Coordinates of C-alpha atoms and ligand atoms in Angstrom, one line a residue:
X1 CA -57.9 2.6 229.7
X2 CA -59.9 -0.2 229.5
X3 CA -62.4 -0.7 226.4
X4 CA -65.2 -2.9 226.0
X5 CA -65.4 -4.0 222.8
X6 CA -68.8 -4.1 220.3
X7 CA -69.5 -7.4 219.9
X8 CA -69.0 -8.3 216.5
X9 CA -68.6 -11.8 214.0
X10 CA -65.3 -12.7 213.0
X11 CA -63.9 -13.3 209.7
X12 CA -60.8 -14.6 208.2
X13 CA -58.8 -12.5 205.8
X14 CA -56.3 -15.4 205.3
X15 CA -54.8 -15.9 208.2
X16 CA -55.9 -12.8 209.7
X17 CA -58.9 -12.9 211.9
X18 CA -61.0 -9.5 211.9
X19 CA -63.8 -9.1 214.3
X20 CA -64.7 -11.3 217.7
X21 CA -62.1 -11.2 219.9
X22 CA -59.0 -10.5 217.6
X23 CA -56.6 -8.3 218.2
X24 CA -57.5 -5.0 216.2
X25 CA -55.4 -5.2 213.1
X26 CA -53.6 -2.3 211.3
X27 CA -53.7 -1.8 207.3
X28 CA -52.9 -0.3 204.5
X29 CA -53.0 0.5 200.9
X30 CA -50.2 0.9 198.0
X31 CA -49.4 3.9 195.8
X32 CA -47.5 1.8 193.1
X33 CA -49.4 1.2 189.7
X34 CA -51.0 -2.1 190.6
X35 CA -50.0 -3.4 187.2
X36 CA -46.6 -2.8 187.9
X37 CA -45.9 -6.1 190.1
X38 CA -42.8 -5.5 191.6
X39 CA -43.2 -2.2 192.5
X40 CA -46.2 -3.4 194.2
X41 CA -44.9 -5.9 195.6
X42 CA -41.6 -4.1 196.7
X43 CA -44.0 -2.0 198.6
X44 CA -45.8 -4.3 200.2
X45 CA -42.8 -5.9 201.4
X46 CA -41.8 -3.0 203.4
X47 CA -45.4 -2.4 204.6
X48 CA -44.9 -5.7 206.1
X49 CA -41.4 -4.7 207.7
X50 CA -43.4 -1.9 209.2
X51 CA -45.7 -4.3 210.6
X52 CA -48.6 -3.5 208.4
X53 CA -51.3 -7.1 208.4
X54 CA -53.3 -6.4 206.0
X55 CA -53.0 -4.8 202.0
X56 CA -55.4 -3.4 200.0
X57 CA -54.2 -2.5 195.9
X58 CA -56.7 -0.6 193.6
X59 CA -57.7 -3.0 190.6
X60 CA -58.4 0.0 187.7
X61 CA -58.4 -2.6 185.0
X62 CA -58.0 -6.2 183.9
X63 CA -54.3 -6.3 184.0
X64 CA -54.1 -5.2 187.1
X65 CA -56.7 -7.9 188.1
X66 CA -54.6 -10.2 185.9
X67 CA -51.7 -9.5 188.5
X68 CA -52.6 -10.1 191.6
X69 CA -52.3 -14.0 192.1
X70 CA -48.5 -12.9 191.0
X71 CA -48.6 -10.2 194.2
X72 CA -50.2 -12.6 196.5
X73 CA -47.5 -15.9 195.7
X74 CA -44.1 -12.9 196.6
X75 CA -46.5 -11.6 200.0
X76 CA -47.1 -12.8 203.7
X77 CA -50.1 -10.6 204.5
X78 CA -53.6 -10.9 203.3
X79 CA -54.0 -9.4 199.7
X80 CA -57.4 -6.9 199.3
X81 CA -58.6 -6.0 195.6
X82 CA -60.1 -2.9 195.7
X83 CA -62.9 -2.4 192.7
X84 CA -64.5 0.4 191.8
X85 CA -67.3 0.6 189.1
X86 CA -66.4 -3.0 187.2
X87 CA -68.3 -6.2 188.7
X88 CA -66.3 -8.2 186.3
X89 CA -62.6 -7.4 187.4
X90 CA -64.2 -8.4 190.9
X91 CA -64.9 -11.4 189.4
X92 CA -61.0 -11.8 187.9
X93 CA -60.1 -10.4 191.1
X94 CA -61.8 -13.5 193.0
X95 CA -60.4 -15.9 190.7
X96 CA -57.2 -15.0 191.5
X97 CA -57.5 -16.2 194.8
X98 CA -57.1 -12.9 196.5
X99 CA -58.1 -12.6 200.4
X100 CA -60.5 -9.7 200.6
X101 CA -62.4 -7.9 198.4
X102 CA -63.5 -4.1 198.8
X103 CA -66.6 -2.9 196.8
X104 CA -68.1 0.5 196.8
X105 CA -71.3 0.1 196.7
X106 CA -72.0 3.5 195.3
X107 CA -69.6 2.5 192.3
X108 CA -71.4 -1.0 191.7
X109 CA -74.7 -0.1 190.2
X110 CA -75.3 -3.5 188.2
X111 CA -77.0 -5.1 191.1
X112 CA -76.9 -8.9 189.0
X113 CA -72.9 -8.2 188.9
X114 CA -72.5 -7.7 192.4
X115 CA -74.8 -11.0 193.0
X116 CA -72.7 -12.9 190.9
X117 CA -69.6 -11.7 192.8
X118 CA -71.4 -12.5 196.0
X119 CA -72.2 -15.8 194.9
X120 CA -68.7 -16.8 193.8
X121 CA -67.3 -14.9 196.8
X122 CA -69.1 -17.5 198.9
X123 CA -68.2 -20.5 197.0
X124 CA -64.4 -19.4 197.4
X125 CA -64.9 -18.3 200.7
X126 CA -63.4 -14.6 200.3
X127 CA -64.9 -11.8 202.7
X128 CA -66.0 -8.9 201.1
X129 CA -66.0 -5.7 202.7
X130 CA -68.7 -3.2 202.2
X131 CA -66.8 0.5 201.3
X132 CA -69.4 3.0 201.6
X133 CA -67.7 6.4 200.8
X134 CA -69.5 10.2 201.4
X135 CA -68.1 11.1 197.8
X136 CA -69.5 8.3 195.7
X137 CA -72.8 7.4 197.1
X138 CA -75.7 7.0 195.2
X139 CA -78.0 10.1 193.6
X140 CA -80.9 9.0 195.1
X141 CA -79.7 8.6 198.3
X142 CA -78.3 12.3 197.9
X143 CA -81.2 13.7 196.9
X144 CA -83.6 11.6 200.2
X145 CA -80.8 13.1 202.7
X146 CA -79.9 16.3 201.2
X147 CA -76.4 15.4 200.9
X148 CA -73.9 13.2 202.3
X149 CA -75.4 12.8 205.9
X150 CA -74.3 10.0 207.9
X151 CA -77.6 8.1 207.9
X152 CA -77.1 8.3 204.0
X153 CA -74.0 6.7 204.5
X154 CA -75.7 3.7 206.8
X155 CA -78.2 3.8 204.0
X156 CA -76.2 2.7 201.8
X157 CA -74.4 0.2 203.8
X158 CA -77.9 -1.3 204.6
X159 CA -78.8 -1.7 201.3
X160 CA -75.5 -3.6 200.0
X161 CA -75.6 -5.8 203.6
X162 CA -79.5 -6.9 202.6
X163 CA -78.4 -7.7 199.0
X164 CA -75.6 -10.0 199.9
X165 CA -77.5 -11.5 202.7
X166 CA -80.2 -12.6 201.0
X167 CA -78.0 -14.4 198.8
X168 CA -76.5 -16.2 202.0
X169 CA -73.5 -14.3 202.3
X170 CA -72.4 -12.8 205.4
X171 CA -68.7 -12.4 205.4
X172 CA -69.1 -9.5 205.4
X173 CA -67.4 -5.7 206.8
X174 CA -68.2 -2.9 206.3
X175 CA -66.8 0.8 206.6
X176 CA -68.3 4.1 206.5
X177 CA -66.3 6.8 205.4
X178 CA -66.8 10.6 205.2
X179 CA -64.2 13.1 204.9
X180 CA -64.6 14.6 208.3
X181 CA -64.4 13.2 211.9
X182 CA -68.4 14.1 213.0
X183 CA -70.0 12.4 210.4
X184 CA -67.5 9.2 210.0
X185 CA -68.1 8.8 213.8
X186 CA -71.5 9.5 213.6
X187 CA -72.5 7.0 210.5
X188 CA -70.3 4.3 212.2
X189 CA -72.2 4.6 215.5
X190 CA -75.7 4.3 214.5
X191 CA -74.5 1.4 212.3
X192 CA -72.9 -0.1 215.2
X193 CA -76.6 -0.4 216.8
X194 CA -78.0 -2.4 213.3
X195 CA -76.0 -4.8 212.5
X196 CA -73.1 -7.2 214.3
X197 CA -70.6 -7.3 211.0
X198 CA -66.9 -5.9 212.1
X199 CA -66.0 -2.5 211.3
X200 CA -62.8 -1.2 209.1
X201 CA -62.4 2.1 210.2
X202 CA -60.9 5.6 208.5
X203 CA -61.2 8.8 207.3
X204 CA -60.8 9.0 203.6
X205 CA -59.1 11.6 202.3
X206 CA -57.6 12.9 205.7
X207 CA -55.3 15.1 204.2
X208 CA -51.7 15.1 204.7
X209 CA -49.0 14.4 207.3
X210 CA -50.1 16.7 210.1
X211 CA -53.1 17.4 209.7
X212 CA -54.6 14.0 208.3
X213 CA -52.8 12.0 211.2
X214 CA -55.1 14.5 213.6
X215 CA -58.0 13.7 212.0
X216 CA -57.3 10.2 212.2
X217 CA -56.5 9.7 215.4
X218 CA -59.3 11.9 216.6
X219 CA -61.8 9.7 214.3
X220 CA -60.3 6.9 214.8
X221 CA -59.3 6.9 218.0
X222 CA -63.1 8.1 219.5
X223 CA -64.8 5.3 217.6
X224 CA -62.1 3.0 219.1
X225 CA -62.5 3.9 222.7
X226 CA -66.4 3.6 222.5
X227 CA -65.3 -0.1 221.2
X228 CA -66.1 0.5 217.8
X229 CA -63.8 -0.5 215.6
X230 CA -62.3 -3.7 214.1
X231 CA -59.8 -3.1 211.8
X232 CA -58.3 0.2 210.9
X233 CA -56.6 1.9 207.7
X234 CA -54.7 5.6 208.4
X235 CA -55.5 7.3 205.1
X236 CA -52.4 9.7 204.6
X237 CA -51.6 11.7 201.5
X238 CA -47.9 10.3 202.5
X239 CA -45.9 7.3 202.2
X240 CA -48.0 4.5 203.5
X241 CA -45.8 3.1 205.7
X242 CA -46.6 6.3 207.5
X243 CA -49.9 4.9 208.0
X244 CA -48.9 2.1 209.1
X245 CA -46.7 3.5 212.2
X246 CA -49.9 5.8 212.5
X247 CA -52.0 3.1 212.7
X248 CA -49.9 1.2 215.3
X249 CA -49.4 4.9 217.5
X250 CA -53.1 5.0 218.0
X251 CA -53.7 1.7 219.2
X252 CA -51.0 2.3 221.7
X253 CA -52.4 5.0 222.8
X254 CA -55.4 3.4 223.3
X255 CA -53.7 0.4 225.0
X256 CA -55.6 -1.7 222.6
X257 CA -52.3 -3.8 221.3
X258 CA -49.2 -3.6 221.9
X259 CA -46.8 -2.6 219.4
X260 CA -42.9 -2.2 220.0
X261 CA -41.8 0.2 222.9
X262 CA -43.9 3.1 224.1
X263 CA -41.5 6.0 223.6
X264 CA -42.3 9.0 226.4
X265 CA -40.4 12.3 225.7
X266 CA -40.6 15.6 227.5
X267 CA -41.7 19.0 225.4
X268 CA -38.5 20.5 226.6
X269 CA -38.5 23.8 228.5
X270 CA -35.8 26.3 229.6
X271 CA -33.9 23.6 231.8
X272 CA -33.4 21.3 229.1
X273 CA -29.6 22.0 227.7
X274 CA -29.2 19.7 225.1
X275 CA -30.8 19.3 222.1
X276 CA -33.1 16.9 223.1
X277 CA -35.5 17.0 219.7
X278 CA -33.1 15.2 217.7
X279 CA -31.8 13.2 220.5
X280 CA -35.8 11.8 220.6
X281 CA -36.2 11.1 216.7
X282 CA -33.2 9.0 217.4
X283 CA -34.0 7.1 219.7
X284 CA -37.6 6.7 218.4
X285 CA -36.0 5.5 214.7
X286 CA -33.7 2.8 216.7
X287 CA -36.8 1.8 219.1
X288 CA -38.8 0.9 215.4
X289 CA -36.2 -2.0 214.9
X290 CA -38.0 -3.6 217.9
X291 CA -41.3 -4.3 217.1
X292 CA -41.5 -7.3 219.4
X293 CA -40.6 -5.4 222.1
X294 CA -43.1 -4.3 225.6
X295 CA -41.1 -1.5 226.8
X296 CA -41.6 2.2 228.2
X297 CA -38.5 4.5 227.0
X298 CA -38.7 8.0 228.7
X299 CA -36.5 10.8 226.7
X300 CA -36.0 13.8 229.2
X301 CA -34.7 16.9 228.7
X302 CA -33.2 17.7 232.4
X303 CA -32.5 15.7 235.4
X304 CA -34.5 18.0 237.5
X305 CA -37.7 16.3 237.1
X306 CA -36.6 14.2 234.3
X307 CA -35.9 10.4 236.2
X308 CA -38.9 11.6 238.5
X309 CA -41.6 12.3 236.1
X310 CA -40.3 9.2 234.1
X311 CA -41.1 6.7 236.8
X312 CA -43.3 4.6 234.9
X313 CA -40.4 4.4 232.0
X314 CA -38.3 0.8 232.3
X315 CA -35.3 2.7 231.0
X316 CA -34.6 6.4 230.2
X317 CA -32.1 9.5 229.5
X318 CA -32.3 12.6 230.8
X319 CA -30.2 15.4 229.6
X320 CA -27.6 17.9 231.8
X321 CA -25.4 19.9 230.3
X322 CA -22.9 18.2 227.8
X323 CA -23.9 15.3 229.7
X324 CA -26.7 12.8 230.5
X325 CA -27.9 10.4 232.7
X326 CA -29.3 6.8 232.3
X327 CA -32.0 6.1 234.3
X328 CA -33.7 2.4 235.2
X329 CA -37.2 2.3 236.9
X330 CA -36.8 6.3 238.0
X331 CA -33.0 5.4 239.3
X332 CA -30.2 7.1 237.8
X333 CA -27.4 3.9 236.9
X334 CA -25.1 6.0 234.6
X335 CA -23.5 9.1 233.3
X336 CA -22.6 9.4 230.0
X337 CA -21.5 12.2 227.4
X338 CA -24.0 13.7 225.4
X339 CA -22.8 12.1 221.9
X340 CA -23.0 8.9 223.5
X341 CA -26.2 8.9 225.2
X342 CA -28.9 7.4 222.4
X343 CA -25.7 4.6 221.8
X344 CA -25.6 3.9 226.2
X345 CA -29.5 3.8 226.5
X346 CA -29.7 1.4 223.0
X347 CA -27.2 -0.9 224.9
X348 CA -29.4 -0.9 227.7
X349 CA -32.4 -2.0 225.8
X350 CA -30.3 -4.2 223.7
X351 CA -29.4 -6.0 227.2
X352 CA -33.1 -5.7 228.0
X353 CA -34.0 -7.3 225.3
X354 CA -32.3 -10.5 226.1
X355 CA -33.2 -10.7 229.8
Ligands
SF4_1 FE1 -38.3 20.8 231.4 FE2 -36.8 18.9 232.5 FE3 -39.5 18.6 232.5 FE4 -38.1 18.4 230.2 S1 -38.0 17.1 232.0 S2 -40.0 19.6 230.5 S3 -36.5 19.8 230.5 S4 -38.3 20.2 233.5

């Protein structure tokens, strides 16, 4: 598939650009207690094995703001303070030299507060991002739309984008989040036609594992193949690393980046004679310790139409009985026993891997 992208400005979070032409980037946000700096940092760290790029941390108070030049000085990826209600731990926030800020501008009433963050967000040259979010906008904008609608949503965003532009500042993105897929896609689409600031994208409170990583990817991933979309953050009531992999998934699956190998797997029928579902989680938990790796792995349950359907795969198993074969480019190159199969084909990639 080939998307065109909305054309949007770039900004830097650190090192990270967002927006333009770069690469769609995939973040996330820790659990710990942000005042707690090693556990925050511990978790960041293996968000970042994961391959997350970007970190958000929720600033509840001045402690936690007080903390964050300490998490940013033990991280590589850009850090993002995440302020609710409080202008002034924004301003802490800023002053410890964070990357990104997040405000909600539904939370931020004192409109001189946010000015004065805008003002010394520009002077330290730290994008902020606009947060709208369906459960915290503002009463009157309730009461105009009846509700949460999505044009209350771009309301809101409006109004925050106008304040800090007309104090100069336009580092700027925004996201638009509502708790269900219409009205996310639908607020983020008539934005798209106002303004030309890059777009983090989610669903807030998707729910959990299953059910939230379908709603994502069905948000998500519409809005990204309409070209919509700069940056994205898988909200799962899970471990975030989770989100991370879930980020990365729906990407691939969009052929917007390339992340590690693409892992295909049959759904098994009655020709499949071994047991081919833990066979897959295998091979999908060894394939995650190759990020850097452009591969197709196919993961078939039956030589029948296993090598065949798997064409497209660069290397491959498919199952017989006690038994397996290794398959290259749809042609079968070994036999191996079933305990050693996952073992024969990571060889394989291994070898791959160094060609
Ligand atoms: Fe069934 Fe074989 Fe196709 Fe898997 S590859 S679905 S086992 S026919």
């Amino acid at each position: 598939m080939i998307v065109q992208r909305r054309k949007t400005k770039e900004i830097k979070l650190g090192k990270v650009r967002i927006g333009g032409d770069a690469p769609i980037s995939v973040q996330s946000m820790t659990n710990t207690d942000t005042r707690d700096v090693l556990k925050t940092v511990r978790q960041i760290k293996g968000l970042e094995r994961e391959g997350c790029e970007i970190i958000r941390v929720a600033v509840p108070d001045k402690i936690a703001a007080l903390g964050l030049g300490k998490i940013k000085k033990k991280i590589k990826i850009p850090l993002i303070a995440d302020i609710q209600f409080d202008y002034q731990l924004a301003l802490l926030a800023l002053e410890q030299k964070v990357d990104g800020l997040r405000l909600n501008p539904g939370n931020i009433k004192d409109k001189k507060g946010i000015k004065l963050v805008a003002r010394l967000a520009k002077e330290k040259n730290i994008p902020i991002r606009i947060g709208v979010n369906s459960g915290s906008l503002d009463k009157k904008l309730l009461k105009k739309y009846k509700g949460p609608t999505a044009e209350a949503l771009v309301e809101s965003a409006l109004g925050e984008i106008r304040l800090l532009e007309d104090l100069g500042f336009e580092k700027i993105k925004v996201s638009l989040k509502a708790s269900d897929v219409p009205r996310t896609v639908k607020a983020y689409k008539l934005l798209a036609q106002k303004v030309s600031y890059p777009f983090h994208l989610g669903i807030t409170e998707a729910g959990t594992l299953t059910g939230g990583i379908i709603k994502s990817a069905v948000g998500i991933g519409s809005l990204l193949a309409q070209g919509i979309g700069d940056t994205i953050r898988v909200s799962l009531t899970a471990n975030p690393r989770e989100e991370v992999r879930v980020g990365f998934e729906i990407l691939k699956a969009l052929e917007l980046r390339q992340y590690g190998p693409v892992l295909i797997s049959c759904p098994t029928c009655g020709r499949c004679q071994i047991d081919l579902i833990k066979i897959a989680g295998e091979v999908e938990r060894e394939l995650g310790k190759f990020p850097n790796l452009n591969l197709k792995v196919a993961v078939m349950g039956c030589p029948v139409n296993g090598p065949g359907e798997a064409r497209e795969a660069d290397l491959g198993i498919a199952g017989g009985k006690g038994v397996g074969l290794l398959f290259k480019k749809g042609k079968i190159i070994k036999k191996v026993e079933e305990k050693d199969l996952v073992s024969a084909l990571m060889k394989e990639i291994i070898a791959h891997a160094h060609v």
